[in-house]
Amino acid sequence: MPAKMLLLAIGLVLAVPQEVVGPVKGLEPSSQLQLLPYKTVGRYAQRNDGGVVRQWPGTYFEANFLGSEVYFRIGAGDMDLRLSLDRAVPQALERASPGLYRIAGLVRSRHHIRIDIASETKAAPTVFGGFFAAPETRALPTVRRARAIEFIGDTHTVGYANLSNAKQCSDETVRRTTDTSQGIAALTAARFDADYQVNAISGRGVVRNYNGAAADTVPTLYPFSLFDKSARTADPSWHPQVLAISLGTNDFSTPLHAGEEWTSRVELRGAFQMRYVGFVRDLRLLYPKAYIVLWATDIGDGETSREVANVAQLVNAGGVHQVGLVIVSGLRFSACNSHPGLEDDRKIADALAEHLIRNVRGWQRPG
């Protein structure tokens, strides 16, 4: 890091990077600060105070400024963050306390700050209050990258417990070892210097959730910014050139139970195909120029990968073009509850990147 970093917050102080030294009360000079323009990548609902409410995973925030210090505000909600200044190795802030944080002692020059939401927050939305600076700090513009990828999926796309190295885990371990910022989406996007959205929910499927759990499926929640469906998503600046979709693992990974909507696997497969094909068609209408890649692993007996391949075939046969298929094999599934770990995430990201290089015009070179 180019300069000593000092972080102060209501209820939390980090005097040197990654060292918690104690609480500090009363740091709230927000009336003396200016809100810096910042970029939010991910779905959100705008707040009147310049902050955002968000719930889909993988949201990140970026700002540029010329000065020697910067502030950021963390609002309500349980979330783990990754903070990077001037593109240095990210610093973890686990379950960051609400309040105003300060990074001081920087050389007065141009700086870039980025905060990633690493943890999954499907239980409840969280609030990011924005970046702030003193009047003598000059705000610099932020720009979207030329390339953009949208990832739609389930636990694999979320990065569920991808930092873990044991299959048996507590719920707290799952929470603590989930890091979307090191997962498949981030790794793939980095190959192309692309912005990315992660619209994924662990345990959810196309028509059936894991073990038949009663909750909204991914296609049902997809149109909304928050999971309570209070507002439809609307971001006119988001124009992904690629959609990478991985769904089906939760539909097929457990046996059907008495009382479920489908009385046989044949019925489930038929419903899955119909809904998934319809979902892809809807996405094509939303993003008419985007390349769509459906991907799956060969987990279990291969039922999921076979059904996803059938969906890809049906979609292409039905006139929805520019739809590809990637099946990833040879994974270890060494993380909590037999999910992909970091090694598997890298292998999946490599497979997706290689497919995009071959199939998306202009993506043969890094961004």
mmCIF file of C-alpha atoms in Angstrom:
data_model
loop_
_atom_site.group_PDB
_atom_site.id
_atom_site.type_symbol
_atom_site.label_atom_id
_atom_site.label_comp_id
_atom_site.label_asym_id
_atom_site.label_seq_id
_atom_site.Cartn_x
_atom_site.Cartn_y
_atom_site.Cartn_z
ATOM 1 C CA MET A 1 0.000 0.000 0.000
ATOM 2 C CA PRO A 2 1.459 3.402 -0.981
ATOM 3 C CA ALA A 3 0.725 5.083 2.343
ATOM 4 C CA LYS A 4 -0.165 4.259 5.892
ATOM 5 C CA MET A 5 -3.894 3.600 6.137
ATOM 6 C CA LEU A 6 -5.942 4.692 9.135
ATOM 7 C CA LEU A 7 -9.589 3.680 9.403
ATOM 8 C CA LEU A 8 -11.856 5.162 12.044
ATOM 9 C CA ALA A 9 -15.492 4.319 12.585
ATOM 10 C CA ILE A 10 -18.260 4.662 15.087
ATOM 11 C CA GLY A 11 -17.726 1.576 17.182
ATOM 12 C CA LEU A 12 -14.593 0.445 15.346
ATOM 13 C CA VAL A 13 -11.043 1.615 14.723
ATOM 14 C CA LEU A 14 -8.410 0.064 12.505
ATOM 15 C CA ALA A 15 -5.201 1.932 13.348
ATOM 16 C CA VAL A 16 -3.163 -0.122 10.923
ATOM 17 C CA PRO A 17 -4.474 -2.375 8.166
ATOM 18 C CA GLN A 18 -6.300 -5.452 9.475
ATOM 19 C CA GLU A 19 -5.831 -4.584 13.179
ATOM 20 C CA VAL A 20 -8.905 -3.804 15.301
ATOM 21 C CA VAL A 21 -7.762 -1.686 18.252
ATOM 22 C CA GLY A 22 -10.951 -0.508 19.894
ATOM 23 C CA PRO A 23 -14.138 1.526 19.646
ATOM 24 C CA VAL A 24 -14.313 5.254 19.022
ATOM 25 C CA LYS A 25 -17.456 7.262 19.640
ATOM 26 C CA GLY A 26 -18.621 10.454 18.037
ATOM 27 C CA LEU A 27 -16.954 10.350 14.621
ATOM 28 C CA GLU A 28 -19.799 11.733 12.534
ATOM 29 C CA PRO A 29 -18.791 14.985 10.794
ATOM 30 C CA SER A 30 -21.030 14.241 7.828
ATOM 31 C CA SER A 31 -22.374 17.803 7.671
ATOM 32 C CA GLN A 32 -18.841 18.992 6.897
ATOM 33 C CA LEU A 33 -18.277 16.458 4.121
ATOM 34 C CA GLN A 34 -19.218 16.271 0.472
ATOM 35 C CA LEU A 35 -20.727 13.153 -1.065
ATOM 36 C CA LEU A 36 -18.321 11.863 -3.704
ATOM 37 C CA PRO A 37 -19.733 10.579 -6.979
ATOM 38 C CA TYR A 38 -19.393 6.818 -6.982
ATOM 39 C CA LYS A 39 -20.229 3.869 -9.167
ATOM 40 C CA THR A 40 -22.462 1.048 -7.955
ATOM 41 C CA VAL A 41 -22.342 -2.224 -9.876
ATOM 42 C CA GLY A 42 -25.129 -4.540 -8.825
ATOM 43 C CA ARG A 43 -28.834 -4.137 -8.248
ATOM 44 C CA TYR A 44 -29.967 -1.581 -5.702
ATOM 45 C CA ALA A 45 -32.654 0.850 -4.607
ATOM 46 C CA GLN A 46 -31.528 4.465 -4.314
ATOM 47 C CA ARG A 47 -31.878 6.307 -0.991
ATOM 48 C CA ASN A 48 -32.530 10.037 -0.671
ATOM 49 C CA ASP A 49 -29.304 10.552 1.290
ATOM 50 C CA GLY A 50 -27.100 9.328 -1.555
ATOM 51 C CA GLY A 51 -26.771 5.782 -0.264
ATOM 52 C CA VAL A 52 -28.195 2.567 -1.649
ATOM 53 C CA VAL A 53 -30.105 -0.453 -0.357
ATOM 54 C CA ARG A 54 -28.982 -3.722 -1.927
ATOM 55 C CA GLN A 55 -29.459 -7.470 -1.495
ATOM 56 C CA TRP A 56 -28.275 -9.399 -4.549
ATOM 57 C CA PRO A 57 -24.693 -10.614 -3.983
ATOM 58 C CA GLY A 58 -21.457 -9.251 -5.361
ATOM 59 C CA THR A 59 -22.331 -5.551 -5.281
ATOM 60 C CA TYR A 60 -19.316 -3.273 -5.454
ATOM 61 C CA PHE A 61 -18.740 0.453 -5.189
ATOM 62 C CA GLU A 62 -15.928 2.534 -6.689
ATOM 63 C CA ALA A 63 -14.866 6.174 -6.389
ATOM 64 C CA ASN A 64 -11.922 8.301 -7.495
ATOM 65 C CA PHE A 65 -10.632 11.391 -5.737
ATOM 66 C CA LEU A 66 -7.641 13.708 -5.409
ATOM 67 C CA GLY A 67 -6.759 14.245 -1.782
ATOM 68 C CA SER A 68 -5.200 12.792 1.351
ATOM 69 C CA GLU A 69 -8.217 11.163 3.014
ATOM 70 C CA VAL A 70 -11.613 9.687 2.242
ATOM 71 C CA TYR A 71 -14.646 8.526 4.209
ATOM 72 C CA PHE A 72 -17.287 5.889 3.584
ATOM 73 C CA ARG A 73 -20.491 5.098 5.412
ATOM 74 C CA ILE A 74 -21.750 1.625 6.287
ATOM 75 C CA GLY A 75 -25.458 1.405 7.060
ATOM 76 C CA ALA A 76 -27.722 -1.213 8.554
ATOM 77 C CA GLY A 77 -27.376 -4.895 7.778
ATOM 78 C CA ASP A 78 -25.117 -7.876 8.345
ATOM 79 C CA MET A 79 -22.382 -7.972 5.706
ATOM 80 C CA ASP A 80 -18.708 -8.688 5.166
ATOM 81 C CA LEU A 81 -16.751 -6.210 3.053
ATOM 82 C CA ARG A 82 -13.532 -6.156 1.081
ATOM 83 C CA LEU A 83 -11.858 -2.739 0.927
ATOM 84 C CA SER A 84 -9.185 -1.922 -1.638
ATOM 85 C CA LEU A 85 -7.330 1.382 -1.921
ATOM 86 C CA ASP A 86 -5.418 2.120 -5.119
ATOM 87 C CA ARG A 87 -6.056 -1.455 -6.276
ATOM 88 C CA ALA A 88 -3.979 -2.974 -3.485
ATOM 89 C CA VAL A 89 -4.793 -6.380 -1.983
ATOM 90 C CA PRO A 90 -8.288 -6.074 -0.459
ATOM 91 C CA GLN A 91 -8.626 -5.737 3.300
ATOM 92 C CA ALA A 92 -11.410 -7.726 5.011
ATOM 93 C CA LEU A 93 -13.970 -5.966 7.195
ATOM 94 C CA GLU A 94 -16.133 -8.725 8.669
ATOM 95 C CA ARG A 95 -19.593 -7.779 9.869
ATOM 96 C CA ALA A 96 -18.656 -4.141 9.557
ATOM 97 C CA SER A 97 -20.352 -2.003 12.198
ATOM 98 C CA PRO A 98 -22.642 0.769 10.939
ATOM 99 C CA GLY A 99 -20.977 4.150 10.940
ATOM 100 C CA LEU A 100 -18.699 6.552 9.137
ATOM 101 C CA TYR A 101 -15.216 5.220 8.358
ATOM 102 C CA ARG A 102 -12.160 7.329 7.572
ATOM 103 C CA ILE A 103 -9.018 6.495 5.612
ATOM 104 C CA ALA A 104 -6.375 9.133 6.365
ATOM 105 C CA GLY A 105 -2.659 9.766 6.062
ATOM 106 C CA LEU A 106 -2.560 9.315 2.295
ATOM 107 C CA VAL A 107 -0.200 11.127 -0.027
ATOM 108 C CA ARG A 108 -2.171 13.960 -1.600
ATOM 109 C CA SER A 109 -2.651 12.614 -5.097
ATOM 110 C CA ARG A 110 -5.168 10.700 -7.187
ATOM 111 C CA HIS A 111 -6.650 7.685 -5.419
ATOM 112 C CA HIS A 112 -9.111 4.918 -6.227
ATOM 113 C CA ILE A 113 -11.241 3.207 -3.591
ATOM 114 C CA ARG A 114 -13.365 0.104 -4.032
ATOM 115 C CA ILE A 115 -15.616 -1.765 -1.609
ATOM 116 C CA ASP A 116 -17.019 -5.202 -2.452
ATOM 117 C CA ILE A 117 -19.818 -6.933 -0.568
ATOM 118 C CA ALA A 118 -18.290 -10.374 -0.059
ATOM 119 C CA SER A 119 -21.028 -12.148 1.903
ATOM 120 C CA GLU A 120 -24.452 -13.316 0.793
ATOM 121 C CA THR A 121 -27.276 -11.245 2.268
ATOM 122 C CA LYS A 122 -30.398 -13.048 1.090
ATOM 123 C CA ALA A 123 -31.967 -12.951 4.574
ATOM 124 C CA ALA A 124 -32.280 -9.154 4.572
ATOM 125 C CA PRO A 125 -31.061 -6.152 2.568
ATOM 126 C CA THR A 126 -28.102 -4.028 3.627
ATOM 127 C CA VAL A 127 -27.214 -0.365 3.223
ATOM 128 C CA PHE A 128 -24.134 1.325 1.815
ATOM 129 C CA GLY A 129 -24.138 5.033 2.560
ATOM 130 C CA GLY A 130 -21.625 6.256 -0.009
ATOM 131 C CA PHE A 131 -18.164 7.814 -0.129
ATOM 132 C CA PHE A 132 -17.441 11.246 1.356
ATOM 133 C CA ALA A 133 -14.584 13.730 1.449
ATOM 134 C CA ALA A 134 -13.587 17.042 2.997
ATOM 135 C CA PRO A 135 -14.146 20.222 0.942
ATOM 136 C CA GLU A 136 -10.468 20.436 -0.049
ATOM 137 C CA THR A 137 -10.653 16.984 -1.673
ATOM 138 C CA ARG A 138 -11.432 17.031 -5.377
ATOM 139 C CA ALA A 139 -13.915 14.493 -6.681
ATOM 140 C CA LEU A 140 -12.851 12.675 -9.836
ATOM 141 C CA PRO A 141 -15.236 10.955 -12.244
ATOM 142 C CA THR A 142 -15.875 7.232 -12.295
ATOM 143 C CA VAL A 143 -16.588 5.387 -15.514
ATOM 144 C CA ARG A 144 -18.037 2.027 -16.362
ATOM 145 C CA ARG A 145 -15.734 -0.461 -18.003
ATOM 146 C CA ALA A 146 -16.216 -1.099 -21.706
ATOM 147 C CA ARG A 147 -17.197 -4.716 -21.092
ATOM 148 C CA ALA A 148 -19.889 -6.069 -18.797
ATOM 149 C CA ILE A 149 -20.986 -9.576 -17.820
ATOM 150 C CA GLU A 150 -24.111 -10.518 -15.904
ATOM 151 C CA PHE A 151 -23.998 -13.761 -13.921
ATOM 152 C CA ILE A 152 -27.280 -15.425 -12.987
ATOM 153 C CA GLY A 153 -27.375 -18.501 -10.818
ATOM 154 C CA ASP A 154 -27.368 -20.217 -7.452
ATOM 155 C CA THR A 155 -24.795 -21.151 -4.793
ATOM 156 C CA HIS A 156 -22.055 -21.821 -7.327
ATOM 157 C CA THR A 157 -22.379 -18.312 -8.734
ATOM 158 C CA VAL A 158 -22.671 -16.745 -5.265
ATOM 159 C CA GLY A 159 -19.384 -18.311 -4.175
ATOM 160 C CA TYR A 160 -21.035 -20.174 -1.297
ATOM 161 C CA ALA A 161 -18.324 -21.063 1.252
ATOM 162 C CA ASN A 162 -15.686 -20.963 -1.476
ATOM 163 C CA LEU A 163 -12.956 -20.030 1.025
ATOM 164 C CA SER A 164 -13.572 -23.150 3.123
ATOM 165 C CA ASN A 165 -11.602 -26.379 2.882
ATOM 166 C CA ALA A 166 -13.961 -28.706 4.763
ATOM 167 C CA LYS A 167 -17.240 -30.248 3.639
ATOM 168 C CA GLN A 168 -18.874 -30.239 7.089
ATOM 169 C CA CYS A 169 -19.522 -26.666 8.222
ATOM 170 C CA SER A 170 -21.687 -24.670 10.589
ATOM 171 C CA ASP A 171 -23.931 -21.907 9.278
ATOM 172 C CA GLU A 172 -21.485 -19.366 10.695
ATOM 173 C CA THR A 173 -18.597 -20.994 8.842
ATOM 174 C CA VAL A 174 -20.599 -20.846 5.614
ATOM 175 C CA ARG A 175 -21.268 -17.155 6.179
ATOM 176 C CA ARG A 176 -17.671 -16.366 7.058
ATOM 177 C CA THR A 177 -16.153 -18.323 4.140
ATOM 178 C CA THR A 178 -18.474 -17.069 1.405
ATOM 179 C CA ASP A 179 -16.697 -14.491 -0.754
ATOM 180 C CA THR A 180 -18.380 -13.492 -3.995
ATOM 181 C CA SER A 181 -15.509 -11.107 -4.736
ATOM 182 C CA GLN A 182 -13.194 -14.119 -5.135
ATOM 183 C CA GLY A 183 -15.735 -16.302 -6.913
ATOM 184 C CA ILE A 184 -16.507 -17.364 -10.455
ATOM 185 C CA ALA A 185 -18.002 -14.042 -11.543
ATOM 186 C CA ALA A 186 -15.100 -11.914 -10.327
ATOM 187 C CA LEU A 187 -12.500 -14.310 -11.727
ATOM 188 C CA THR A 188 -14.138 -14.487 -15.153
ATOM 189 C CA ALA A 189 -14.714 -10.740 -15.376
ATOM 190 C CA ALA A 190 -11.107 -10.028 -14.412
ATOM 191 C CA ARG A 191 -9.933 -11.897 -17.508
ATOM 192 C CA PHE A 192 -11.663 -9.259 -19.649
ATOM 193 C CA ASP A 193 -11.457 -6.199 -17.364
ATOM 194 C CA ALA A 194 -15.255 -6.269 -17.296
ATOM 195 C CA ASP A 195 -17.775 -4.921 -14.847
ATOM 196 C CA TYR A 196 -20.016 -7.668 -13.523
ATOM 197 C CA GLN A 197 -23.324 -8.206 -11.768
ATOM 198 C CA VAL A 198 -24.106 -11.301 -9.703
ATOM 199 C CA ASN A 199 -27.827 -12.022 -9.656
ATOM 200 C CA ALA A 200 -27.827 -15.324 -7.814
ATOM 201 C CA ILE A 201 -29.352 -16.860 -4.688
ATOM 202 C CA SER A 202 -28.039 -19.898 -2.878
ATOM 203 C CA GLY A 203 -30.465 -22.786 -2.592
ATOM 204 C CA ARG A 204 -32.817 -21.530 -5.313
ATOM 205 C CA GLY A 205 -33.662 -23.109 -8.628
ATOM 206 C CA VAL A 206 -35.642 -22.605 -11.819
ATOM 207 C CA VAL A 207 -38.888 -24.250 -10.680
ATOM 208 C CA ARG A 208 -37.749 -26.115 -7.543
ATOM 209 C CA ASN A 209 -35.503 -25.001 -4.708
ATOM 210 C CA TYR A 210 -33.064 -27.181 -2.808
ATOM 211 C CA ASN A 211 -34.867 -30.113 -1.172
ATOM 212 C CA GLY A 212 -38.212 -28.664 -2.245
ATOM 213 C CA ALA A 213 -37.961 -25.593 0.019
ATOM 214 C CA ALA A 214 -40.811 -23.118 -0.323
ATOM 215 C CA ALA A 215 -39.367 -19.797 -1.484
ATOM 216 C CA ASP A 216 -39.285 -17.688 -4.618
ATOM 217 C CA THR A 217 -37.129 -19.135 -7.391
ATOM 218 C CA VAL A 218 -34.436 -17.192 -9.231
ATOM 219 C CA PRO A 219 -36.590 -16.417 -12.318
ATOM 220 C CA THR A 220 -39.380 -15.183 -10.027
ATOM 221 C CA LEU A 221 -37.116 -12.754 -8.156
ATOM 222 C CA TYR A 222 -34.966 -11.776 -11.124
ATOM 223 C CA PRO A 223 -37.018 -8.690 -12.145
ATOM 224 C CA PHE A 224 -36.696 -7.069 -8.711
ATOM 225 C CA SER A 225 -34.025 -5.028 -6.938
ATOM 226 C CA LEU A 226 -34.859 -6.455 -3.507
ATOM 227 C CA PHE A 227 -36.214 -9.859 -2.542
ATOM 228 C CA ASP A 228 -39.419 -8.435 -1.051
ATOM 229 C CA LYS A 229 -40.335 -7.471 -4.638
ATOM 230 C CA SER A 230 -41.032 -3.885 -3.567
ATOM 231 C CA ALA A 231 -39.329 -2.379 -6.620
ATOM 232 C CA ARG A 232 -38.518 -3.617 -10.083
ATOM 233 C CA THR A 233 -34.904 -3.257 -11.098
ATOM 234 C CA ALA A 234 -34.137 -0.382 -13.429
ATOM 235 C CA ASP A 235 -30.581 0.563 -14.360
ATOM 236 C CA PRO A 236 -30.460 2.212 -17.788
ATOM 237 C CA SER A 237 -26.648 2.230 -17.676
ATOM 238 C CA TRP A 238 -26.379 -1.569 -17.418
ATOM 239 C CA HIS A 239 -25.869 -3.149 -20.855
ATOM 240 C CA PRO A 240 -24.073 -6.498 -20.496
ATOM 241 C CA GLN A 241 -22.567 -8.006 -23.619
ATOM 242 C CA VAL A 242 -22.587 -11.449 -21.974
ATOM 243 C CA LEU A 243 -25.024 -13.324 -19.735
ATOM 244 C CA ALA A 244 -23.602 -16.373 -17.931
ATOM 245 C CA ILE A 245 -26.374 -18.484 -16.402
ATOM 246 C CA SER A 246 -25.995 -21.500 -14.133
ATOM 247 C CA LEU A 247 -29.256 -22.905 -12.797
ATOM 248 C CA GLY A 248 -30.611 -26.391 -12.179
ATOM 249 C CA THR A 249 -28.420 -27.803 -9.427
ATOM 250 C CA ASN A 250 -31.065 -27.121 -6.782
ATOM 251 C CA ASP A 251 -33.895 -28.382 -8.976
ATOM 252 C CA PHE A 252 -32.348 -31.836 -9.315
ATOM 253 C CA SER A 253 -29.891 -32.406 -6.455
ATOM 254 C CA THR A 254 -32.430 -33.916 -4.032
ATOM 255 C CA PRO A 255 -35.243 -36.491 -4.349
ATOM 256 C CA LEU A 256 -38.823 -35.354 -4.773
ATOM 257 C CA HIS A 257 -40.959 -35.474 -1.632
ATOM 258 C CA ALA A 258 -44.608 -36.285 -1.098
ATOM 259 C CA GLY A 259 -46.749 -33.211 -1.566
ATOM 260 C CA GLU A 260 -44.500 -31.479 -4.080
ATOM 261 C CA GLU A 261 -45.944 -30.161 -7.303
ATOM 262 C CA TRP A 262 -44.313 -32.872 -9.422
ATOM 263 C CA THR A 263 -45.027 -36.555 -8.941
ATOM 264 C CA SER A 264 -42.065 -37.805 -10.983
ATOM 265 C CA ARG A 265 -38.675 -36.726 -12.282
ATOM 266 C CA VAL A 266 -40.169 -36.738 -15.776
ATOM 267 C CA GLU A 267 -42.704 -34.105 -14.730
ATOM 268 C CA LEU A 268 -39.995 -32.076 -12.985
ATOM 269 C CA ARG A 269 -37.755 -32.171 -16.042
ATOM 270 C CA GLY A 270 -40.580 -31.025 -18.283
ATOM 271 C CA ALA A 271 -41.437 -28.112 -16.004
ATOM 272 C CA PHE A 272 -37.761 -27.205 -15.684
ATOM 273 C CA GLN A 273 -37.246 -27.124 -19.432
ATOM 274 C CA MET A 274 -40.347 -25.038 -20.068
ATOM 275 C CA ARG A 275 -39.539 -22.443 -17.413
ATOM 276 C CA TYR A 276 -35.826 -22.230 -18.212
ATOM 277 C CA VAL A 277 -36.475 -21.829 -21.948
ATOM 278 C CA GLY A 278 -38.997 -19.096 -21.179
ATOM 279 C CA PHE A 279 -36.529 -17.372 -18.862
ATOM 280 C CA VAL A 280 -33.824 -17.338 -21.541
ATOM 281 C CA ARG A 281 -36.292 -15.953 -24.067
ATOM 282 C CA ASP A 282 -37.232 -13.181 -21.642
ATOM 283 C CA LEU A 283 -33.547 -12.363 -21.159
ATOM 284 C CA ARG A 284 -33.043 -12.213 -24.910
ATOM 285 C CA LEU A 285 -35.835 -9.622 -25.139
ATOM 286 C CA LEU A 286 -34.224 -7.648 -22.320
ATOM 287 C CA TYR A 287 -30.721 -7.835 -23.826
ATOM 288 C CA PRO A 288 -31.181 -8.451 -27.565
ATOM 289 C CA LYS A 289 -27.475 -8.169 -28.442
ATOM 290 C CA ALA A 290 -25.975 -10.120 -25.546
ATOM 291 C CA TYR A 291 -24.272 -13.474 -25.923
ATOM 292 C CA ILE A 292 -25.814 -16.001 -23.527
ATOM 293 C CA VAL A 293 -23.902 -18.966 -22.151
ATOM 294 C CA LEU A 294 -25.625 -21.638 -20.081
ATOM 295 C CA TRP A 295 -23.222 -23.552 -17.902
ATOM 296 C CA ALA A 296 -23.423 -26.453 -15.485
ATOM 297 C CA THR A 297 -21.228 -28.916 -13.659
ATOM 298 C CA ASP A 298 -21.438 -32.684 -13.948
ATOM 299 C CA ILE A 299 -22.281 -33.003 -10.256
ATOM 300 C CA GLY A 300 -24.067 -36.154 -9.136
ATOM 301 C CA ASP A 301 -25.196 -38.454 -11.905
ATOM 302 C CA GLY A 302 -25.163 -35.689 -14.507
ATOM 303 C CA GLU A 303 -28.914 -35.046 -14.452
ATOM 304 C CA THR A 304 -28.451 -31.295 -14.121
ATOM 305 C CA SER A 305 -25.931 -31.014 -16.952
ATOM 306 C CA ARG A 306 -28.111 -33.148 -19.235
ATOM 307 C CA GLU A 307 -31.175 -31.012 -18.583
ATOM 308 C CA VAL A 308 -29.256 -27.758 -19.075
ATOM 309 C CA ALA A 309 -27.914 -29.137 -22.371
ATOM 310 C CA ASN A 310 -31.497 -29.944 -23.384
ATOM 311 C CA VAL A 311 -32.526 -26.380 -22.575
ATOM 312 C CA ALA A 312 -29.695 -24.973 -24.703
ATOM 313 C CA GLN A 313 -30.778 -27.187 -27.587
ATOM 314 C CA LEU A 314 -34.434 -26.165 -27.250
ATOM 315 C CA VAL A 315 -33.566 -22.475 -27.041
ATOM 316 C CA ASN A 316 -31.440 -22.574 -30.183
ATOM 317 C CA ALA A 317 -33.991 -24.683 -32.039
ATOM 318 C CA GLY A 318 -36.642 -22.133 -31.105
ATOM 319 C CA GLY A 319 -34.814 -19.304 -32.821
ATOM 320 C CA VAL A 320 -33.014 -17.712 -29.874
ATOM 321 C CA HIS A 321 -29.520 -17.448 -31.303
ATOM 322 C CA GLN A 322 -26.174 -16.613 -29.720
ATOM 323 C CA VAL A 323 -26.716 -19.132 -26.909
ATOM 324 C CA GLY A 324 -23.806 -21.369 -25.947
ATOM 325 C CA LEU A 325 -23.247 -24.228 -23.522
ATOM 326 C CA VAL A 326 -20.388 -25.069 -21.146
ATOM 327 C CA ILE A 327 -20.296 -28.242 -19.040
ATOM 328 C CA VAL A 328 -17.487 -28.265 -16.472
ATOM 329 C CA SER A 329 -16.162 -31.593 -15.217
ATOM 330 C CA GLY A 330 -13.366 -32.728 -12.942
ATOM 331 C CA LEU A 331 -14.269 -30.504 -10.003
ATOM 332 C CA ARG A 332 -13.413 -31.427 -6.407
ATOM 333 C CA PHE A 333 -16.413 -29.864 -4.599
ATOM 334 C CA SER A 334 -14.218 -29.606 -1.509
ATOM 335 C CA ALA A 335 -15.940 -26.658 0.215
ATOM 336 C CA CYS A 336 -18.800 -26.653 2.723
ATOM 337 C CA ASN A 337 -21.661 -29.020 1.921
ATOM 338 C CA SER A 338 -19.796 -30.237 -1.176
ATOM 339 C CA HIS A 339 -19.674 -26.898 -2.960
ATOM 340 C CA PRO A 340 -16.910 -25.612 -5.237
ATOM 341 C CA GLY A 341 -13.881 -24.148 -3.469
ATOM 342 C CA LEU A 342 -11.481 -21.569 -4.867
ATOM 343 C CA GLU A 343 -9.685 -24.148 -7.009
ATOM 344 C CA ASP A 344 -12.985 -25.187 -8.589
ATOM 345 C CA ASP A 345 -14.024 -21.555 -9.017
ATOM 346 C CA ARG A 346 -10.834 -20.913 -10.980
ATOM 347 C CA LYS A 347 -11.447 -23.952 -13.159
ATOM 348 C CA ILE A 348 -15.005 -22.889 -13.923
ATOM 349 C CA ALA A 349 -13.900 -19.310 -14.637
ATOM 350 C CA ASP A 350 -11.207 -20.594 -16.996
ATOM 351 C CA ALA A 351 -13.763 -22.706 -18.875
ATOM 352 C CA LEU A 352 -16.149 -19.772 -19.213
ATOM 353 C CA ALA A 353 -13.393 -17.381 -20.296
ATOM 354 C CA GLU A 354 -12.127 -19.790 -22.944
ATOM 355 C CA HIS A 355 -15.671 -20.210 -24.267
ATOM 356 C CA LEU A 356 -16.211 -16.454 -24.458
ATOM 357 C CA ILE A 357 -12.888 -15.920 -26.226
ATOM 358 C CA ARG A 358 -13.978 -18.404 -28.878
ATOM 359 C CA ASN A 359 -17.551 -17.207 -29.274
ATOM 360 C CA VAL A 360 -17.877 -13.481 -28.514
ATOM 361 C CA ARG A 361 -16.633 -11.102 -31.165
ATOM 362 C CA GLY A 362 -14.018 -8.683 -29.902
ATOM 363 C CA TRP A 363 -13.350 -10.604 -26.692
ATOM 364 C CA GLN A 364 -10.273 -12.403 -27.986
ATOM 365 C CA ARG A 365 -8.058 -9.894 -26.173
ATOM 366 C CA PRO A 366 -8.110 -8.725 -22.565
ATOM 367 C CA GLY A 367 -10.092 -5.560 -21.950
#
